[in-house]
Short mmCIF file of C-alpha atoms in Angstrom, two decimals:
data_model
loop_
_atom_site.label_atom_id
_atom_site.label_comp_id
_atom_site.label_asym_id
_atom_site.label_seq_id
_atom_site.Cartn_x
_atom_site.Cartn_y
_atom_site.Cartn_z
CA MET A 8 6.40 17.79 -35.86
CA GLY A 9 6.21 21.51 -35.15
CA ARG A 10 2.49 21.31 -34.37
CA TYR A 11 3.10 18.37 -32.04
CA LEU A 12 5.78 20.36 -30.21
CA ILE A 13 3.49 23.37 -29.82
CA ILE A 14 0.67 21.22 -28.42
CA ARG A 15 3.00 19.66 -25.86
CA MET A 16 4.54 23.01 -24.89
CA VAL A 17 1.10 24.52 -24.25
CA GLY A 18 0.27 21.61 -21.95
CA ILE A 19 3.26 22.34 -19.69
CA VAL A 20 1.60 25.34 -18.00
CA PRO A 21 -1.47 23.53 -16.58
CA GLN A 22 0.73 20.62 -15.53
CA LEU A 23 2.99 22.94 -13.51
CA LEU A 24 -0.03 24.68 -12.00
CA LEU A 25 -1.52 21.36 -10.91
CA ILE A 26 1.80 20.18 -9.46
CA SER A 27 2.30 23.40 -7.52
CA LEU A 28 -1.29 23.45 -6.21
CA LEU A 29 -1.13 19.85 -5.01
CA ALA A 30 2.28 20.40 -3.41
CA PHE A 31 1.08 23.60 -1.70
CA THR A 32 -2.03 21.89 -0.33
CA ILE A 33 -0.18 18.82 0.93
CA MET A 34 2.56 20.97 2.44
CA LYS A 35 0.08 23.10 4.38
CA ALA A 36 -1.81 20.01 5.58
CA ALA A 37 1.37 18.40 6.93
CA PRO A 38 2.00 18.65 10.68
CA GLY A 39 4.48 21.22 11.93
CA ASP A 40 4.75 24.96 12.39
CA PRO A 41 7.13 26.91 10.12
CA VAL A 42 7.21 29.82 12.55
CA ALA A 43 8.23 27.56 15.42
CA ALA A 44 10.87 25.96 13.17
CA LEU A 45 12.60 29.34 12.97
CA VAL A 46 13.35 29.22 16.70
CA GLY A 47 14.33 25.60 17.16
CA GLY A 48 11.13 23.76 16.33
CA SER A 49 9.10 24.63 19.42
CA SER A 50 6.69 27.53 19.93
CA GLU A 51 7.61 27.72 23.62
CA PHE A 52 10.69 29.77 22.69
CA MET A 53 8.53 32.74 21.63
CA SER A 54 5.47 34.43 23.02
CA GLU A 55 2.07 34.12 21.41
CA ALA A 56 2.19 37.76 20.32
CA ASP A 57 5.57 37.27 18.63
CA HIS A 58 4.31 34.09 16.99
CA GLN A 59 1.28 35.91 15.53
CA ARG A 60 3.42 38.86 14.41
CA VAL A 61 5.91 36.64 12.55
CA ALA A 62 3.12 34.57 10.99
CA HIS A 63 1.41 37.78 9.82
CA ASN A 64 4.62 39.19 8.34
CA LEU A 65 5.17 35.95 6.42
CA GLY A 66 1.54 35.80 5.29
CA LEU A 67 1.00 32.45 7.03
CA ASP A 68 -2.15 33.60 8.84
CA ARG A 69 -4.10 34.12 5.62
CA PRO A 70 -6.44 31.60 3.95
CA LEU A 71 -4.78 28.84 1.93
CA ILE A 72 -6.02 30.04 -1.45
CA VAL A 73 -4.79 33.57 -0.70
CA GLN A 74 -1.34 32.27 0.26
CA TYR A 75 -1.18 30.23 -2.94
CA GLY A 76 -2.27 33.24 -5.02
CA MET A 77 0.41 35.42 -3.43
CA TRP A 78 3.08 32.81 -4.09
CA LEU A 79 1.93 32.25 -7.69
CA ASN A 80 1.87 35.99 -8.38
CA LYS A 81 5.49 36.32 -7.28
CA VAL A 82 6.55 33.27 -9.31
CA VAL A 83 4.99 34.71 -12.47
CA GLN A 84 7.07 37.83 -11.88
CA GLY A 85 10.21 35.72 -11.52
CA ASP A 86 10.44 36.09 -7.74
CA LEU A 87 10.76 32.75 -5.94
CA GLY A 88 11.06 34.45 -2.57
CA ARG A 89 13.59 34.05 0.19
CA SER A 90 14.43 31.21 2.53
CA LEU A 91 12.69 31.37 5.92
CA LYS A 92 15.80 29.95 7.56
CA ASP A 93 18.51 32.41 6.54
CA GLY A 94 16.84 34.94 4.24
CA ARG A 95 18.86 33.89 1.19
CA GLU A 96 17.36 34.48 -2.23
CA ILE A 97 15.92 31.17 -3.38
CA ARG A 98 16.74 31.75 -7.04
CA GLY A 99 20.46 31.69 -6.28
CA MET A 100 20.08 28.64 -4.07
CA LEU A 101 18.20 26.81 -6.81
CA PHE A 102 20.82 27.67 -9.40
CA GLU A 103 23.53 26.12 -7.24
CA GLY A 104 21.45 23.06 -6.34
CA LEU A 105 20.24 22.49 -9.90
CA ALA A 106 23.80 22.69 -11.25
CA ALA A 107 24.98 20.09 -8.73
CA THR A 108 22.06 17.76 -9.49
CA LEU A 109 22.49 18.05 -13.26
CA ILE A 110 26.19 17.22 -12.91
CA LEU A 111 25.29 14.08 -10.99
CA VAL A 112 22.46 13.05 -13.32
CA GLY A 113 24.46 13.87 -16.47
CA CYS A 114 27.44 11.82 -15.36
CA ALA A 115 25.12 8.97 -14.35
CA TRP A 116 23.51 9.00 -17.79
CA GLY A 117 26.93 9.07 -19.42
CA VAL A 118 27.98 5.94 -17.52
CA LEU A 119 24.62 4.13 -17.56
CA THR A 120 24.09 4.28 -21.31
CA PRO A 121 27.25 2.51 -22.57
CA MET A 122 27.17 0.08 -19.64
CA ALA A 123 23.54 -0.92 -20.28
CA VAL A 124 24.00 -1.18 -24.06
CA SER A 125 27.15 -3.31 -23.84
CA ALA A 126 25.90 -5.57 -21.03
CA GLY A 127 22.44 -5.91 -22.58
CA TYR A 128 23.92 -6.76 -25.97
CA TRP A 129 26.21 -9.45 -24.56
CA ALA A 130 23.38 -10.97 -22.51
CA GLY A 131 20.82 -10.82 -25.32
CA SER A 132 23.08 -12.14 -28.06
CA ARG A 133 24.16 -15.12 -25.92
CA ARG A 134 20.78 -16.32 -24.73
CA HIS A 135 20.82 -19.01 -22.00
CA SER A 136 24.62 -18.90 -21.77
CA TRP A 137 26.61 -18.34 -18.59
CA VAL A 138 27.18 -14.72 -19.72
CA ASP A 139 23.41 -14.21 -19.96
CA TYR A 140 22.79 -15.74 -16.53
CA ILE A 141 25.53 -13.71 -14.82
CA LEU A 142 24.51 -10.36 -16.37
CA SER A 143 20.80 -11.02 -15.77
CA THR A 144 21.52 -11.84 -12.13
CA CYS A 145 23.58 -8.67 -11.73
CA ALA A 146 20.75 -6.65 -13.29
CA LEU A 147 18.25 -8.17 -10.86
CA VAL A 148 20.51 -7.44 -7.88
CA SER A 149 20.94 -3.86 -9.11
CA PHE A 150 17.18 -3.41 -9.36
CA ALA A 151 16.60 -4.76 -5.83
CA THR A 152 19.40 -2.87 -4.03
CA PRO A 153 18.31 0.24 -2.05
CA ALA A 154 20.39 3.28 -2.91
CA PHE A 155 20.72 4.50 0.68
CA TRP A 156 21.99 1.09 1.86
CA LEU A 157 24.57 0.78 -0.92
CA GLY A 158 25.68 4.36 -0.34
CA LEU A 159 26.36 3.69 3.34
CA ILE A 160 28.23 0.49 2.46
CA LEU A 161 30.43 2.34 -0.03
CA ILE A 162 31.16 5.06 2.53
CA LEU A 163 32.10 2.43 5.11
CA ILE A 164 34.45 0.63 2.71
CA PHE A 165 36.02 3.36 0.58
CA SER A 166 35.89 6.32 2.98
CA VAL A 167 36.17 4.89 6.48
CA GLU A 168 38.20 1.72 5.99
CA LEU A 169 40.31 2.43 2.89
CA ASP A 170 40.26 6.25 3.00
CA LEU A 171 40.26 6.45 -0.80
CA PHE A 172 37.37 8.83 -1.49
CA PRO A 173 35.60 11.61 0.46
CA SER A 174 32.34 10.64 2.11
CA ALA A 175 30.38 13.89 1.73
CA GLY A 176 30.14 17.16 -0.13
CA GLN A 177 31.04 18.27 -3.63
CA THR A 178 34.43 19.79 -2.82
CA SER A 179 36.87 19.82 0.06
CA MET A 180 37.23 22.91 2.21
CA GLY A 181 39.72 25.22 0.55
CA ASP A 182 40.11 23.00 -2.52
CA ALA A 183 37.83 23.41 -5.53
CA SER A 184 40.11 21.80 -8.10
CA PHE A 185 38.79 19.51 -10.83
CA GLY A 186 40.55 16.49 -9.34
CA ASP A 187 39.00 17.11 -5.92
CA GLN A 188 35.53 17.40 -7.44
CA MET A 189 36.03 14.13 -9.32
CA GLN A 190 36.99 12.39 -6.09
CA HIS A 191 33.82 13.61 -4.40
CA LEU A 192 31.77 12.50 -7.41
CA VAL A 193 32.95 8.88 -7.46
CA LEU A 194 30.90 7.37 -4.62
CA PRO A 195 27.52 9.05 -5.29
CA LEU A 196 27.90 8.35 -9.00
CA LEU A 197 28.77 4.71 -8.31
CA THR A 198 25.75 4.39 -6.04
CA ILE A 199 23.35 5.75 -8.67
CA VAL A 200 24.80 3.64 -11.48
CA LEU A 201 24.84 0.37 -9.55
CA THR A 202 21.26 0.79 -8.32
CA GLN A 203 19.76 2.13 -11.58
CA VAL A 204 21.50 0.15 -14.34
CA GLY A 205 19.51 -3.08 -13.84
CA PRO A 206 16.28 -2.14 -15.68
CA TYR A 207 18.28 -0.66 -18.57
CA ILE A 208 20.27 -3.88 -19.03
CA ARG A 209 17.13 -6.02 -19.01
CA LEU A 210 15.43 -3.73 -21.52
CA VAL A 211 18.32 -3.92 -23.98
CA ARG A 212 18.66 -7.67 -23.43
CA GLY A 213 14.98 -8.28 -24.22
CA SER A 214 15.10 -6.07 -27.32
CA ILE A 215 18.20 -7.83 -28.65
CA GLN A 216 16.58 -11.24 -28.19
CA ASP A 217 13.37 -10.14 -29.95
CA ILE A 218 15.24 -8.72 -32.95
CA LEU A 219 17.41 -11.83 -33.24
CA LEU A 220 14.23 -13.88 -33.77
CA SER A 221 12.74 -11.48 -36.33
CA ASP A 222 12.27 -12.37 -39.99
CA PHE A 223 14.04 -9.32 -41.42
CA LEU A 224 17.23 -10.15 -39.51
CA ARG A 225 17.13 -13.73 -40.79
CA ALA A 226 16.76 -12.30 -44.28
CA ALA A 227 19.83 -10.13 -43.71
CA TRP A 228 21.85 -13.20 -42.72
CA ALA A 229 20.49 -15.10 -45.73
CA ARG A 230 21.76 -12.35 -48.07
CA GLY A 231 25.29 -13.20 -46.98
CA LEU A 232 26.00 -9.91 -45.22
CA THR A 233 28.93 -9.78 -42.81
CA SER A 234 28.31 -9.99 -39.07
CA ARG A 235 29.51 -6.43 -38.61
CA THR A 236 27.01 -5.12 -41.18
CA VAL A 237 24.12 -7.11 -39.71
CA VAL A 238 24.86 -5.95 -36.17
CA TRP A 239 25.42 -2.25 -36.89
CA ARG A 240 22.87 -1.71 -39.66
CA TYR A 241 20.04 -4.02 -38.66
CA LEU A 242 20.34 -5.39 -35.13
CA LEU A 243 21.40 -2.44 -32.97
CA PRO A 244 19.35 0.35 -34.64
CA ASN A 245 16.13 -1.64 -34.22
CA ALA A 246 16.94 -3.13 -30.83
CA LEU A 247 17.96 0.18 -29.25
CA THR A 248 14.85 2.12 -30.29
CA PRO A 249 12.88 1.13 -27.13
CA PHE A 250 15.99 1.86 -25.04
CA ILE A 251 16.42 5.33 -26.53
CA THR A 252 12.80 6.26 -25.83
CA TRP A 253 12.97 4.84 -22.31
CA ILE A 254 15.96 7.07 -21.53
CA GLY A 255 13.69 10.10 -21.71
CA TYR A 256 10.84 8.46 -19.80
CA SER A 257 13.20 7.28 -17.06
CA PHE A 258 14.57 10.78 -16.44
CA PRO A 259 12.07 11.39 -13.59
CA LEU A 260 13.14 8.12 -11.99
CA LEU A 261 16.80 9.09 -12.27
CA VAL A 262 16.17 12.54 -10.78
CA GLY A 263 14.12 11.00 -7.96
CA GLY A 264 16.81 8.41 -7.35
CA THR A 265 19.40 11.12 -6.77
CA PHE A 266 17.41 12.66 -3.88
CA ILE A 267 18.34 9.98 -1.36
CA VAL A 268 21.86 9.70 -2.76
CA GLU A 269 22.39 13.43 -2.35
CA TRP A 270 21.21 13.21 1.25
CA VAL A 271 23.45 10.25 2.09
CA PHE A 272 26.56 11.84 0.57
CA GLY A 273 25.79 15.44 1.51
CA TRP A 274 25.77 16.38 -2.19
CA PRO A 275 24.51 20.00 -2.45
CA GLY A 276 21.84 19.31 -5.06
CA MET A 277 18.09 19.72 -5.42
CA GLY A 278 17.31 16.53 -3.51
CA ARG A 279 19.27 17.54 -0.43
CA MET A 280 17.78 21.03 -0.59
CA PHE A 281 14.27 19.56 -0.81
CA LEU A 282 14.73 17.24 2.17
CA GLN A 283 16.29 19.97 4.30
CA ALA A 284 13.41 22.31 3.45
CA ALA A 285 10.84 19.63 4.28
CA ILE A 286 12.42 18.89 7.66
CA GLY A 287 12.75 22.60 8.51
CA ARG A 288 9.24 23.53 7.23
CA ASN A 289 10.92 26.01 4.89
CA TYR A 290 7.87 26.44 2.66
CA PRO A 291 9.28 28.87 0.04
CA VAL A 292 12.32 26.66 -0.64
CA LEU A 293 10.15 23.54 -0.63
CA MET A 294 7.75 24.98 -3.20
CA ALA A 295 10.58 26.21 -5.41
CA THR A 296 12.30 22.81 -5.44
CA VAL A 297 8.99 21.07 -6.21
CA LEU A 298 8.35 23.47 -9.09
CA ILE A 299 11.81 23.05 -10.63
CA THR A 300 11.78 19.28 -10.13
CA GLY A 301 8.36 19.08 -11.76
CA LEU A 302 9.69 21.13 -14.67
CA LEU A 303 12.62 18.72 -15.06
CA VAL A 304 10.28 15.73 -15.03
CA ILE A 305 7.98 17.31 -17.63
CA ALA A 306 10.99 18.23 -19.78
CA GLY A 307 12.23 14.63 -19.64
CA ASN A 308 8.84 13.28 -20.67
CA LEU A 309 8.58 15.89 -23.44
CA PHE A 310 11.99 14.89 -24.76
CA ALA A 311 10.94 11.23 -24.79
CA ASP A 312 7.64 11.99 -26.52
CA LEU A 313 9.40 14.06 -29.19
CA LEU A 314 11.87 11.24 -29.70
CA VAL A 315 9.05 8.73 -30.07
CA ALA A 316 7.27 11.05 -32.52
CA TRP A 317 10.45 11.42 -34.54
CA LEU A 318 10.97 7.65 -34.64
CA ASN A 319 7.29 6.92 -35.31
CA PRO A 320 6.03 8.46 -38.60
CA LYS A 321 2.43 7.54 -37.79
CA LEU A 322 2.48 9.73 -34.67
CA ARG A 323 3.99 12.60 -36.63
CA ARG A 324 1.27 12.40 -39.26
CA GLY A 325 -1.37 12.33 -36.51
CA TYR A 326 -0.30 15.78 -35.32
CA GLY A 327 0.70 17.21 -38.65
CA HIS A 328 4.22 17.99 -39.95
#
């Protein structure tokens, strides 16, 4: 297991390099002028001499490979640079945005997991019943519902019409209490859960139905074991193995799903920071958010692979103990 972990950890570096190089190339090829974005988005607000001077000071007039090398050299030294918009240190901005995103993703995971397991179990253990049809339909609707559309609907109902929850931000101005933060968390969390829970429910449902038809479970029933023993010792441990591994693999999807939700609700996380940087051609912030997001995605996949290796003895033996 240790050798497997070392092999996967070594592979993280080239993956991050490839992600950063592709992001840097695509970003530079995109239309727009970061220098002009500093003065309102149009180069007519500054002279050509001023434009060239600012571009030179920022290193934007150098060849692409040189710009990438300069950026990579600073990153290796732990310097992510400063925002082109306000000069803030990007490391501090990322710490704040990452904390907000992890709160949202962590709470979503905490709600998704018990909801998917319970709903999937009830649907799978009552195949072709009205419970199965209702839960399967809800899962399909969840899978097909766009997050931005549901978010706007929830804002319209619970913020505009009923005035029950705030519509944007993580805290109210002048109020950073725990209760206020929970109120701001409700709508974005509800949006993520309702639009992401569908695939999880269907996965658990399918696993439950497969295990119920297996020979070893029939043998457990034939031995006269109680229903509680069969469910907790034989059914759920085997049925939830694919679900547990998928939790790690779906982490990138969950992180990506929060980007639009953060933008709709003004949640100060990585997704909102990324979209603001993309619109404003704020290249240093954009590259930093891509790098950290890529690291989160790789970490999620690594966690899932380690979990699969732990659950699968054959894979462990393939890489050594």
